[in-house]
XYZ file of C-alpha atoms in Angstrom:
730
model
C 52.265 -136.024 25.509
C 54.226 -139.045 24.287
C 57.893 -139.229 25.215
C 58.929 -139.090 21.557
C 56.949 -135.897 20.965
C 58.398 -134.222 24.041
C 61.960 -135.085 23.008
C 61.262 -133.916 19.456
C 60.143 -130.493 20.696
C 62.937 -130.200 23.257
C 65.585 -131.059 20.681
C 64.303 -128.485 18.203
C 64.208 -125.829 20.941
C 67.831 -126.538 21.897
C 68.766 -126.582 18.204
C 67.284 -123.099 17.676
C 68.577 -121.689 20.984
C 71.979 -123.340 20.752
C 73.966 -120.384 22.107
C 71.804 -120.129 25.218
C 71.958 -123.899 25.721
C 75.745 -123.977 25.368
C 76.150 -120.984 27.687
C 74.053 -122.726 30.332
C 76.194 -125.841 30.230
C 79.457 -123.854 30.255
C 78.161 -122.030 33.333
C 77.336 -125.349 35.018
C 80.825 -126.683 34.269
C 82.455 -123.516 35.606
C 80.457 -123.610 38.832
C 81.257 -127.316 39.271
C 85.011 -126.769 38.774
C 85.141 -123.795 41.157
C 83.081 -125.681 43.733
C 85.395 -128.688 43.549
C 88.479 -126.510 44.002
C 86.926 -124.775 47.001
C 85.792 -128.048 48.618
C 89.146 -129.776 48.198
C 87.690 -133.239 48.749
C 89.696 -136.340 47.911
C 89.017 -140.042 47.773
C 90.409 -142.818 49.908
C 90.346 -146.619 49.871
C 89.521 -147.301 53.500
C 86.214 -149.072 53.168
C 83.876 -149.470 56.111
C 80.325 -150.640 56.703
C 78.272 -149.348 59.639
C 76.914 -152.056 61.905
C 79.740 -154.552 61.460
C 81.846 -155.672 64.402
C 85.043 -154.279 62.916
C 83.424 -150.864 62.578
C 82.122 -151.131 66.144
C 85.698 -151.722 67.299
C 86.792 -148.536 65.529
C 83.997 -146.572 67.200
C 84.983 -147.845 70.676
C 88.603 -146.832 70.117
C 87.591 -143.385 68.882
C 85.498 -142.801 71.999
C 87.777 -144.239 74.672
C 91.260 -144.570 73.166
C 91.612 -142.025 70.322
C 95.372 -142.489 70.092
C 94.838 -146.056 68.835
C 92.077 -145.226 66.345
C 94.018 -143.174 63.816
C 95.451 -144.322 60.501
C 98.883 -145.883 60.329
C 101.775 -146.490 57.963
C 104.059 -149.476 58.324
C 107.672 -148.752 57.429
C 109.913 -151.673 56.504
C 113.684 -151.157 56.863
C 115.699 -153.854 55.071
C 119.458 -154.456 55.081
C 121.195 -155.811 51.967
C 121.397 -159.592 51.551
C 123.653 -161.212 54.106
C 123.966 -158.078 56.245
C 122.634 -157.088 59.674
C 119.958 -154.416 60.168
C 121.184 -153.990 63.769
C 124.630 -152.865 62.593
C 125.549 -149.770 64.605
C 125.636 -147.469 61.573
C 122.299 -148.677 60.235
C 120.690 -148.669 63.666
C 121.761 -145.048 64.187
C 120.429 -144.044 60.755
C 117.089 -145.811 61.331
C 116.725 -144.153 64.734
C 117.257 -140.776 63.066
C 114.615 -141.673 60.467
C 112.219 -142.565 63.319
C 112.762 -139.109 64.842
C 112.216 -137.418 61.478
C 109.013 -139.397 60.922
C 107.772 -138.423 64.376
C 108.246 -134.748 63.510
C 105.844 -134.884 60.571
C 102.461 -133.123 60.862
C 99.565 -135.280 62.158
C 101.942 -137.994 63.405
C 101.343 -138.904 67.066
C 103.792 -141.765 67.542
C 106.413 -143.820 65.719
C 107.457 -147.149 67.168
C 111.204 -147.717 67.190
C 111.730 -151.354 66.099
C 114.807 -151.698 68.306
C 112.679 -150.836 71.338
C 109.535 -152.768 70.335
C 111.566 -155.855 69.327
C 110.216 -155.801 65.770
C 113.443 -157.042 64.230
C 113.224 -160.223 62.170
C 114.867 -163.391 63.551
C 117.477 -163.284 60.781
C 118.136 -159.586 61.566
C 117.542 -158.606 57.961
C 114.575 -156.258 58.424
C 112.958 -154.074 61.067
C 109.368 -152.816 61.250
C 108.218 -149.405 62.442
C 104.625 -148.182 62.667
C 103.732 -144.524 62.127
C 100.453 -143.606 63.853
C 98.419 -140.527 62.890
C 95.912 -138.496 64.875
C 93.193 -138.872 62.283
C 91.550 -141.335 59.896
C 93.250 -142.290 56.639
C 91.007 -140.085 54.507
C 92.002 -137.032 56.557
C 95.779 -137.503 56.460
C 97.088 -134.626 54.364
C 98.843 -135.375 51.105
C 101.744 -133.168 52.187
C 102.338 -135.456 55.170
C 102.290 -138.609 53.035
C 104.594 -137.018 50.472
C 107.180 -136.306 53.203
C 107.418 -139.924 54.376
C 110.127 -140.778 51.865
C 112.051 -137.598 52.652
C 111.901 -138.388 56.377
C 113.511 -141.798 55.820
C 116.363 -140.428 53.721
C 118.836 -140.927 56.596
C 118.183 -144.680 56.533
C 118.533 -144.911 52.773
C 121.838 -143.037 52.958
C 123.056 -145.851 55.229
C 122.336 -148.465 52.535
C 118.944 -149.448 54.013
C 116.050 -150.206 51.701
C 112.802 -148.541 52.827
C 109.299 -149.668 51.808
C 105.893 -148.466 52.976
C 102.474 -150.050 53.425
C 99.400 -149.680 55.628
C 96.425 -147.313 55.547
C 98.349 -144.505 53.823
C 101.674 -144.600 52.042
C 103.419 -142.896 49.085
C 101.973 -144.148 45.809
C 103.818 -144.223 42.523
C 102.979 -141.469 40.085
C 100.388 -142.498 37.513
C 101.849 -143.520 34.185
C 99.740 -143.571 31.052
C 96.434 -141.723 31.345
C 94.008 -144.576 30.746
C 91.048 -142.275 30.126
C 92.999 -140.424 27.425
C 93.933 -143.711 25.741
C 90.294 -144.808 25.818
C 89.129 -141.520 24.310
C 91.668 -141.740 21.480
C 90.478 -145.249 20.601
C 86.856 -144.110 20.882
C 87.546 -141.223 18.498
C 89.100 -143.590 15.953
C 86.050 -145.879 16.117
C 83.731 -142.890 15.694
C 85.722 -141.582 12.732
C 85.512 -144.950 10.981
C 81.812 -145.247 11.802
C 80.785 -141.793 10.565
C 83.552 -140.987 8.119
C 83.599 -137.424 9.435
C 85.611 -135.565 12.055
C 82.638 -133.349 12.927
C 80.196 -136.214 13.391
C 82.796 -138.466 15.015
C 84.050 -135.888 17.485
C 80.647 -134.675 18.671
C 79.749 -137.671 20.882
C 83.141 -137.395 22.543
C 82.716 -133.691 23.331
C 79.233 -134.092 24.784
C 80.368 -137.036 26.928
C 83.266 -134.977 28.309
C 80.857 -132.269 29.482
C 78.951 -134.832 31.521
C 82.062 -136.487 32.948
C 83.659 -133.184 34.020
C 80.508 -132.085 35.831
C 80.130 -135.433 37.558
C 83.800 -135.661 38.574
C 83.732 -132.168 40.030
C 80.539 -132.990 41.903
C 82.190 -136.155 43.214
C 85.150 -134.099 44.443
C 82.791 -131.820 46.341
C 81.041 -134.821 47.891
C 84.401 -136.296 48.909
C 84.852 -133.336 51.267
C 81.825 -134.575 53.240
C 81.564 -138.328 52.602
C 84.084 -141.172 52.396
C 84.390 -141.963 48.689
C 86.545 -144.771 47.332
C 88.953 -143.936 44.524
C 87.342 -146.789 42.572
C 84.146 -144.688 42.532
C 85.795 -142.076 40.340
C 87.166 -144.771 38.028
C 83.735 -146.411 37.677
C 81.999 -143.064 37.155
C 84.560 -141.987 34.548
C 84.438 -145.296 32.669
C 80.670 -145.366 32.652
C 80.249 -141.670 31.943
C 82.562 -141.737 28.951
C 81.284 -144.998 27.507
C 77.566 -144.338 28.008
C 77.835 -140.670 27.075
C 79.619 -141.489 23.829
C 77.351 -144.424 23.028
C 74.103 -142.532 23.604
C 75.274 -139.623 21.484
C 76.433 -142.119 18.855
C 72.923 -143.567 18.486
C 71.311 -140.149 18.144
C 73.947 -138.786 15.757
C 73.631 -141.907 13.614
C 69.848 -141.424 13.299
C 70.346 -137.683 12.696
C 72.673 -138.372 9.768
C 70.244 -140.891 8.347
C 67.519 -138.227 8.528
C 69.787 -135.778 6.704
C 70.413 -138.401 4.015
C 66.645 -138.812 3.710
C 66.304 -135.114 2.829
C 65.228 -133.475 6.108
C 66.534 -130.074 7.181
C 69.153 -130.118 9.972
C 66.655 -128.891 12.573
C 63.980 -131.376 11.563
C 66.565 -134.167 11.370
C 67.720 -133.374 14.924
C 64.144 -133.322 16.222
C 63.253 -136.633 14.598
C 66.497 -138.226 15.831
C 65.668 -137.181 19.398
C 62.084 -138.387 19.053
C 63.067 -141.831 17.739
C 66.606 -142.828 18.782
C 66.413 -140.339 21.658
C 63.441 -142.183 23.121
C 65.465 -145.395 23.122
C 68.382 -143.544 24.713
C 66.100 -142.161 27.426
C 64.849 -145.599 28.425
C 68.348 -147.066 28.118
C 69.745 -144.367 30.382
C 66.939 -144.919 32.870
C 67.776 -148.620 33.021
C 71.419 -147.815 33.858
C 70.396 -145.227 36.452
C 67.892 -147.593 38.063
C 70.507 -150.317 38.285
C 73.119 -148.006 39.803
C 70.738 -146.298 42.196
C 69.660 -149.795 43.212
C 73.001 -150.009 45.027
C 71.399 -147.939 47.790
C 69.306 -150.962 48.845
C 72.533 -152.734 49.823
C 72.985 -150.278 52.691
C 76.745 -149.847 52.211
C 77.800 -146.168 52.112
C 80.762 -146.361 49.736
C 78.683 -148.368 47.228
C 75.798 -145.901 47.525
C 78.054 -142.996 46.603
C 79.781 -145.019 43.868
C 76.464 -145.909 42.248
C 74.943 -142.446 42.491
C 78.116 -140.849 41.124
C 78.180 -143.189 38.141
C 74.459 -142.661 37.570
C 75.034 -138.909 37.488
C 77.432 -139.208 34.554
C 74.752 -141.045 32.560
C 72.084 -138.434 33.217
C 73.865 -135.517 31.516
C 73.765 -134.607 27.795
C 74.280 -131.618 25.458
C 73.720 -132.885 21.936
C 70.957 -130.902 20.146
C 72.791 -127.588 20.539
C 75.951 -129.028 18.980
C 73.902 -130.430 16.108
C 72.685 -126.880 15.579
C 76.223 -125.527 15.404
C 77.258 -128.238 12.934
C 74.246 -127.744 10.635
C 74.676 -129.267 7.183
C 78.250 -130.340 7.975
C 76.854 -133.284 9.934
C 75.862 -134.888 6.638
C 79.248 -134.471 4.992
C 81.950 -137.110 4.733
C 85.706 -136.831 5.065
C 87.917 -136.888 2.011
C 90.452 -139.038 3.831
C 90.821 -142.370 1.971
C 90.401 -144.519 5.071
C 87.091 -142.884 6.004
C 85.299 -142.944 2.651
C 83.586 -146.252 3.324
C 81.185 -144.587 5.769
C 79.338 -142.802 2.920
C 78.089 -145.898 1.073
C 77.277 -147.580 4.390
C 75.156 -144.631 5.498
C 73.399 -144.297 2.140
C 72.736 -148.041 2.043
C 71.166 -147.916 5.522
C 68.720 -145.262 4.279
C 67.903 -146.499 0.789
C 68.711 -150.238 0.706
C 69.057 -151.675 4.228
C 68.865 -155.223 2.892
C 72.366 -154.772 1.407
C 74.008 -153.903 4.739
C 76.624 -156.255 6.172
C 74.595 -156.248 9.383
C 71.516 -157.387 7.501
C 73.434 -160.229 5.882
C 74.633 -161.243 9.348
C 71.086 -161.079 10.737
C 69.798 -163.249 7.858
C 72.474 -165.830 8.613
C 71.513 -165.854 12.320
C 67.778 -166.105 11.597
C 68.237 -168.985 9.138
C 70.280 -170.891 11.739
C 68.384 -169.669 14.779
C 68.229 -173.002 16.640
C 71.969 -173.882 16.341
C 72.875 -170.258 17.174
C 70.768 -170.371 20.344
C 72.101 -173.756 21.447
C 75.780 -172.998 20.777
C 75.568 -169.471 22.233
C 73.874 -170.529 25.452
C 76.221 -173.495 25.954
C 79.332 -171.365 25.314
C 78.274 -168.690 27.796
C 77.281 -171.356 30.301
C 80.696 -173.004 30.087
C 82.426 -169.653 30.550
C 80.386 -169.109 33.715
C 81.561 -172.368 35.364
C 84.597 -170.835 37.183
C 82.257 -168.390 38.913
C 81.241 -171.209 41.256
C 84.731 -170.973 42.791
C 84.542 -167.237 43.455
C 86.315 -166.241 46.695
C 85.288 -162.732 47.743
C 87.646 -160.375 49.535
C 89.512 -157.084 49.217
C 92.814 -157.632 47.380
C 95.646 -156.196 49.434
C 99.254 -155.271 48.795
C 99.985 -158.825 47.635
C 97.897 -158.169 44.510
C 99.827 -155.063 43.498
C 102.724 -155.063 41.004
C 106.183 -155.808 42.386
C 107.270 -152.242 41.594
C 104.790 -150.867 44.141
C 106.284 -149.996 47.538
C 103.422 -151.662 49.432
C 104.015 -154.920 47.532
C 107.717 -154.733 48.356
C 106.886 -154.136 52.014
C 104.453 -157.061 51.954
C 106.957 -159.449 50.400
C 109.779 -158.447 52.763
C 107.555 -158.819 55.814
C 106.222 -162.189 54.652
C 109.689 -163.543 53.914
C 111.340 -162.485 57.173
C 108.514 -162.310 59.727
C 105.760 -164.492 58.279
C 102.584 -163.711 56.301
C 100.504 -162.958 59.394
C 102.377 -159.734 60.125
C 100.693 -158.252 57.057
C 97.230 -158.922 58.499
C 97.408 -158.221 62.219
C 94.057 -158.435 64.010
C 93.167 -155.730 66.519
C 91.306 -157.186 69.505
C 89.552 -154.460 71.502
C 88.829 -155.661 75.047
C 86.234 -153.530 76.854
C 85.692 -153.391 80.633
C 89.282 -154.300 81.447
C 90.415 -152.886 84.781
C 93.865 -154.408 85.314
C 96.819 -155.227 83.022
C 96.715 -158.774 84.388
C 93.290 -159.236 82.816
C 94.630 -158.173 79.425
C 97.562 -160.562 79.852
C 95.125 -163.402 80.623
C 93.147 -162.689 77.456
C 96.369 -162.558 75.438
C 97.457 -165.892 76.887
C 94.116 -167.477 75.911
C 94.387 -166.079 72.401
C 97.886 -167.506 71.941
C 96.501 -171.012 72.516
C 94.197 -170.794 69.483
C 95.137 -172.576 66.275
C 96.385 -170.118 63.707
C 97.756 -167.517 66.171
C 101.464 -166.683 65.929
C 101.463 -164.097 68.720
C 99.095 -162.017 70.849
C 100.593 -158.968 72.557
C 98.419 -156.853 74.903
C 99.021 -153.124 75.200
C 98.529 -150.952 78.266
C 95.032 -150.623 79.770
C 93.578 -147.122 79.292
C 90.037 -145.989 80.194
C 88.974 -149.584 80.699
C 90.146 -150.558 77.205
C 92.931 -152.951 76.261
C 94.179 -153.408 72.695
C 95.630 -156.828 71.882
C 97.460 -157.238 68.581
C 97.001 -160.779 67.286
C 99.311 -161.945 64.512
C 97.906 -164.897 62.531
C 100.107 -167.606 61.097
C 98.524 -167.028 57.664
C 98.212 -164.023 55.352
C 95.303 -161.555 55.277
C 93.754 -163.109 52.151
C 94.063 -166.700 53.371
C 90.816 -168.491 54.217
C 92.451 -169.730 57.434
C 92.727 -166.114 58.616
C 89.014 -165.635 58.017
C 88.366 -168.829 59.994
C 90.463 -167.441 62.853
C 88.424 -164.210 62.957
C 85.187 -166.169 63.184
C 86.708 -168.534 65.756
C 87.675 -165.655 68.056
C 84.214 -164.134 67.733
C 82.494 -167.438 68.422
C 84.626 -168.126 71.477
C 84.877 -164.593 72.886
C 83.097 -165.526 76.124
C 85.482 -168.419 76.707
C 88.555 -166.330 75.853
C 87.575 -163.564 78.285
C 86.422 -165.940 81.039
C 87.144 -164.612 84.529
C 87.987 -161.081 83.321
C 84.509 -159.632 82.713
C 85.782 -158.214 79.418
C 83.914 -158.049 76.134
C 86.013 -158.695 73.020
C 85.634 -157.067 69.600
C 87.704 -158.190 66.605
C 88.780 -155.288 64.406
C 91.631 -154.138 62.200
C 91.985 -153.937 58.437
C 91.856 -157.692 57.864
C 88.693 -158.143 59.940
C 87.144 -155.134 58.174
C 87.784 -156.717 54.782
C 86.250 -160.004 55.958
C 83.166 -158.183 57.284
C 82.726 -156.264 54.043
C 82.971 -159.446 51.947
C 80.393 -161.167 54.166
C 78.019 -158.197 54.096
C 78.231 -157.878 50.330
C 77.698 -161.587 49.811
C 74.546 -161.451 51.941
C 73.272 -158.357 50.123
C 73.802 -159.716 46.610
C 70.520 -161.697 46.257
C 68.434 -158.799 47.600
C 70.126 -156.349 45.265
C 69.644 -158.623 42.264
C 65.922 -159.057 42.960
C 65.304 -155.333 43.441
C 67.205 -154.176 40.366
C 65.888 -156.897 38.065
C 62.360 -156.224 39.305
C 62.570 -152.477 38.677
C 64.184 -152.934 35.273
C 61.567 -155.557 34.353
C 58.853 -152.984 35.037
C 60.682 -150.360 32.953
C 61.233 -152.641 29.948
C 57.682 -153.997 30.147
C 56.389 -150.437 30.034
C 58.741 -149.501 27.181
C 57.812 -152.434 24.903
C 54.324 -153.270 26.240
C 55.096 -156.981 26.356
C 56.352 -159.475 28.925
C 58.550 -161.728 26.783
C 60.982 -158.963 25.776
C 62.041 -158.057 29.351
C 62.199 -161.734 30.321
C 64.456 -162.400 27.338
C 66.572 -159.389 28.292
C 66.995 -160.663 31.861
C 68.016 -164.144 30.703
C 70.527 -162.655 28.277
C 71.901 -160.427 31.033
C 72.345 -163.414 33.352
C 74.188 -165.337 30.623
C 76.633 -162.543 29.761
C 77.183 -161.527 33.392
C 77.729 -165.125 34.481
C 80.315 -165.532 31.722
C 82.013 -162.291 32.823
C 82.133 -163.574 36.416
C 83.675 -166.826 35.200
C 86.327 -165.003 33.176
C 87.093 -162.755 36.162
C 87.679 -165.762 38.436
C 89.757 -167.617 35.842
C 92.033 -164.623 35.210
C 92.292 -162.740 38.509
C 91.746 -165.580 40.987
C 93.143 -168.618 39.177
C 95.869 -166.683 37.377
C 95.112 -167.417 33.732
C 96.896 -164.819 31.541
C 98.561 -163.381 34.661
C 101.854 -162.758 32.858
C 100.215 -161.167 29.837
C 98.089 -158.861 31.989
C 100.717 -158.194 34.649
C 98.592 -159.321 37.593
C 99.050 -161.377 40.734
C 96.262 -163.902 41.469
C 94.227 -162.954 44.542
C 90.703 -162.989 45.882
C 87.885 -161.607 43.760
C 87.156 -158.005 44.672
C 84.241 -158.291 47.098
C 82.168 -155.437 45.700
C 82.853 -156.370 42.070
C 79.849 -158.749 41.735
C 77.354 -156.097 42.851
C 78.947 -153.313 40.790
C 79.204 -155.591 37.743
C 75.592 -156.716 38.129
C 74.405 -153.114 38.353
C 76.384 -151.836 35.398
C 75.987 -154.914 33.219
C 72.232 -154.955 33.708
C 72.039 -151.315 32.720
C 74.312 -151.705 29.702
C 72.692 -154.938 28.551
C 69.334 -153.191 28.735
C 70.838 -150.414 26.588
C 71.699 -152.773 23.739
C 68.425 -154.622 24.210
C 66.485 -151.385 23.794
C 68.514 -150.181 20.806
C 68.161 -153.455 18.907
C 64.616 -154.387 19.912
C 63.205 -150.873 19.367
C 64.430 -151.088 15.763
C 62.869 -154.534 15.412
C 59.583 -153.321 16.891
C 59.620 -150.263 14.635
C 59.706 -152.468 11.531
C 57.248 -154.998 12.924
C 54.792 -152.193 13.730
C 55.040 -150.953 10.157
C 54.965 -154.227 8.257
C 53.718 -156.987 10.583
C 56.303 -159.629 9.594
C 58.060 -160.657 12.808
C 60.836 -162.654 11.172
C 61.609 -159.988 8.576
C 61.527 -157.346 11.337
C 64.131 -159.320 13.311
C 66.397 -159.308 10.253
C 65.888 -155.670 9.260
C 65.942 -154.259 12.798
C 69.101 -156.149 13.708
C 70.706 -155.251 10.391
C 70.106 -151.534 10.911
C 71.390 -151.774 14.496
C 74.511 -153.857 13.883
C 76.865 -151.114 12.695
C 76.026 -148.629 15.429
C 75.815 -151.263 18.205
C 79.183 -152.643 17.091
C 80.713 -149.169 17.213
C 79.131 -148.498 20.615
C 80.363 -151.790 22.054
C 83.878 -151.300 20.671
C 83.982 -147.848 22.266
C 82.882 -149.200 25.629
C 85.282 -152.133 25.468
C 88.195 -149.905 24.444
C 87.573 -147.533 27.367
C 87.367 -150.430 29.807
C 90.471 -152.109 28.352
C 92.370 -148.813 28.550
C 91.597 -148.699 32.269
C 93.437 -152.008 32.632
C 96.699 -150.125 32.067
C 96.307 -148.804 35.636
C 98.487 -150.456 38.276
C 95.723 -150.513 40.895
C 94.479 -154.136 40.973
C 90.977 -152.992 41.966
C 90.624 -150.744 38.919
C 92.275 -153.330 36.671
C 89.778 -156.006 37.786
C 86.834 -153.675 37.232
C 88.040 -152.739 33.746
C 88.555 -156.365 32.719
C 85.166 -157.505 34.016
C 83.291 -154.657 32.335
C 85.170 -155.152 29.051
C 84.528 -158.894 28.771
C 80.924 -158.484 29.950
C 80.076 -155.764 27.413
C 81.807 -157.641 24.597
C 79.864 -160.837 25.243
C 76.564 -159.065 25.812
C 76.768 -156.948 22.668
C 78.181 -159.420 20.161
C 76.974 -162.783 21.457
C 73.692 -161.981 23.220
C 72.197 -158.898 21.552
C 73.444 -159.376 17.976
C 73.137 -163.177 17.844
C 70.933 -164.742 20.521
C 68.326 -161.947 20.522
C 67.496 -161.998 16.780
C 67.636 -165.819 16.786
C 65.144 -165.998 19.679
C 62.862 -163.327 18.200
C 62.784 -165.132 14.867
C 62.020 -168.405 16.642
C 59.163 -166.973 18.730
C 57.775 -164.748 15.983
C 54.934 -162.323 16.604
C 54.146 -163.984 19.942
C 56.961 -161.962 21.452
C 54.833 -158.810 21.095
C 51.742 -160.338 22.671
C 50.215 -158.850 25.810
C 46.796 -159.225 27.477
C 44.058 -156.830 26.364
C 43.712 -155.382 29.867
C 47.398 -154.465 29.814
C 47.006 -152.538 26.581
C 44.113 -150.590 28.078
C 45.806 -149.748 31.385
C 49.413 -149.044 30.351
C 50.062 -145.993 28.145
C 52.180 -146.435 25.028
C 55.472 -144.492 25.470
C 56.071 -144.733 21.691
C 59.701 -145.716 22.207
C 60.205 -146.321 18.484
C 58.733 -142.898 17.570
C 56.046 -144.344 15.314
C 53.291 -142.030 16.538
C 55.599 -139.065 16.178
C 56.425 -139.873 12.554
C 52.741 -140.388 11.781
C 52.005 -136.976 13.255
C 54.811 -135.421 11.235
C 53.357 -136.630 7.969
C 54.740 -140.076 7.147
C 51.969 -142.358 5.891
C 50.906 -144.705 8.667
C 51.630 -148.415 8.321
C 51.077 -149.041 12.013
C 49.817 -152.502 12.834
C 46.859 -153.066 15.170
C 47.720 -152.608 18.880
C 47.106 -156.293 19.700
C 49.110 -158.603 17.421
C 47.967 -162.077 16.680
C 49.684 -164.633 18.893
C 50.752 -166.858 16.017
C 53.535 -166.117 13.578
C 52.511 -166.390 9.952
């Protein structure tokens, strides 16, 4: 059975049994919500990669020195300008705060800065470290929430307190970015359809999928380490893809109603035609996201699978059944009346559509459009050559954030290296003198401000190395590699084996691992998607064109990301601090952009193929197919972009960078590549773009992505062209 026929039958069944279908989905949502509440999982941002040296250092500490392996919070106590933090009154208040911090649940030790000599040379600030008995992801929220209360004694003595480290009190979220994105999406849908019923339906169905996926992610967070960025990516992608896919089907459903079909038949035909395109588009996104598993990095695996899950859920045919004839009606509101003539024109006179006029303009000027478009995207991609991968730290956060305040105070009064202390784990150390010898050797290295060994326990010594440069500085990365390269020399005469760990080393290891995995990931995902698109369109040129377009738009998005977030262009307008490029952003962006670019490719090209199959004129098909796709692709892209832009209102620099990159990538791919370069290239190549060898046509089944066979079977007179088109364009 062809895919289109199966979807046609499934849609009609759900349409007729809408109450049972809705009840099933409500039950699934209820079970997911209850399961999430019972599991109580929560996300954290402590990334790790098995097999790296930094992770090996953590494992050694957990086995032999558990007290040094738990999470920590750094507390910065700052006196007012020109005053002394060691003043008797302030010192007494800070000591009381240290005792109160030590009394919190899960806290094993709090270092008193007046005993550990962590008072700045100018006596303006003092540093205390709170150590927990568990990893960051397992520190209870109640404990973190009490940190500020525990330091109240210091604040009462006119001491400013700021927090940073693995866990610390975060500011309450301001504007709900997802809500803003949904409001903008609803406005776009209302303008597109001219109806509250038709415009609201894609939003409702997308919310079902997102709720189920978010609850499932919460349950998984009770078992696996899941980054908070995973929920942001899954929500962004679930909302945007869920709305967009429903938008394409609802648009075709309304066109079928305008053509005179009954609501049930219109829903079935919409699922069999546009639904087939949606199925293959969704598969391309899922393949790309599931391809993250080949990278072998746990937090990316979970992030990709979670996002893929939001794409795989839908509940549209039943809602079409509830709406019935109302789906074909238009609002009486003056601002929404334009949707009626646009919809009727698409059915009865597509050549009069604005999109068709645009497509004609592109096709007439296909060579200049291709040259200018490719050059413009290529120029935008130039900054990507300067990409510096890392994990943005507290220095990238807004100045209102307590961790940024702690970072700035520490940098100003102690030096930038105190924000990126390296943890050297020395194994097989029997005597304190051996640890002191290693510390002395470390202090002689370029780029080391201090190296202080701790007590030797169970044959393990921990040496805290403070670099002279900040955690994001390339010189700090060079120091990490230098210590690792010279570990034998540094431990000479002690018999010790050195491991370089700590948050800074972990971030460096993650960036290196992701950089090495990027080419493998790109080859796997592009290869799988090439197979999928080749099967869908039964030609080789279409998937090759799609891949080239994807590389152009993604390269331009990378370039814009570097220019804005790394070089600092528009930093004041966007409220950002220039920093390294988020190390997992390239892989995540490649995965999502390839999936989304394949979406638009399928939606536009399936329309073009549908008209070429009927009439055999490749150039006219490029015009008509693009013209019929322009309105709905524009609406879909605007919805996606608005959701991604709304996410940029978040203060988290990681989420802000993801939102910006996705927004600029989708915008360029939809409007420059798919609605300009694609029709220009297809018009230039002509019917040759649909050519495939005879053996391929015999071996590979036709999935009927455009629903042509289905419509023939349902009674429309066949105008289907022969299976093997002529290689030359008339």
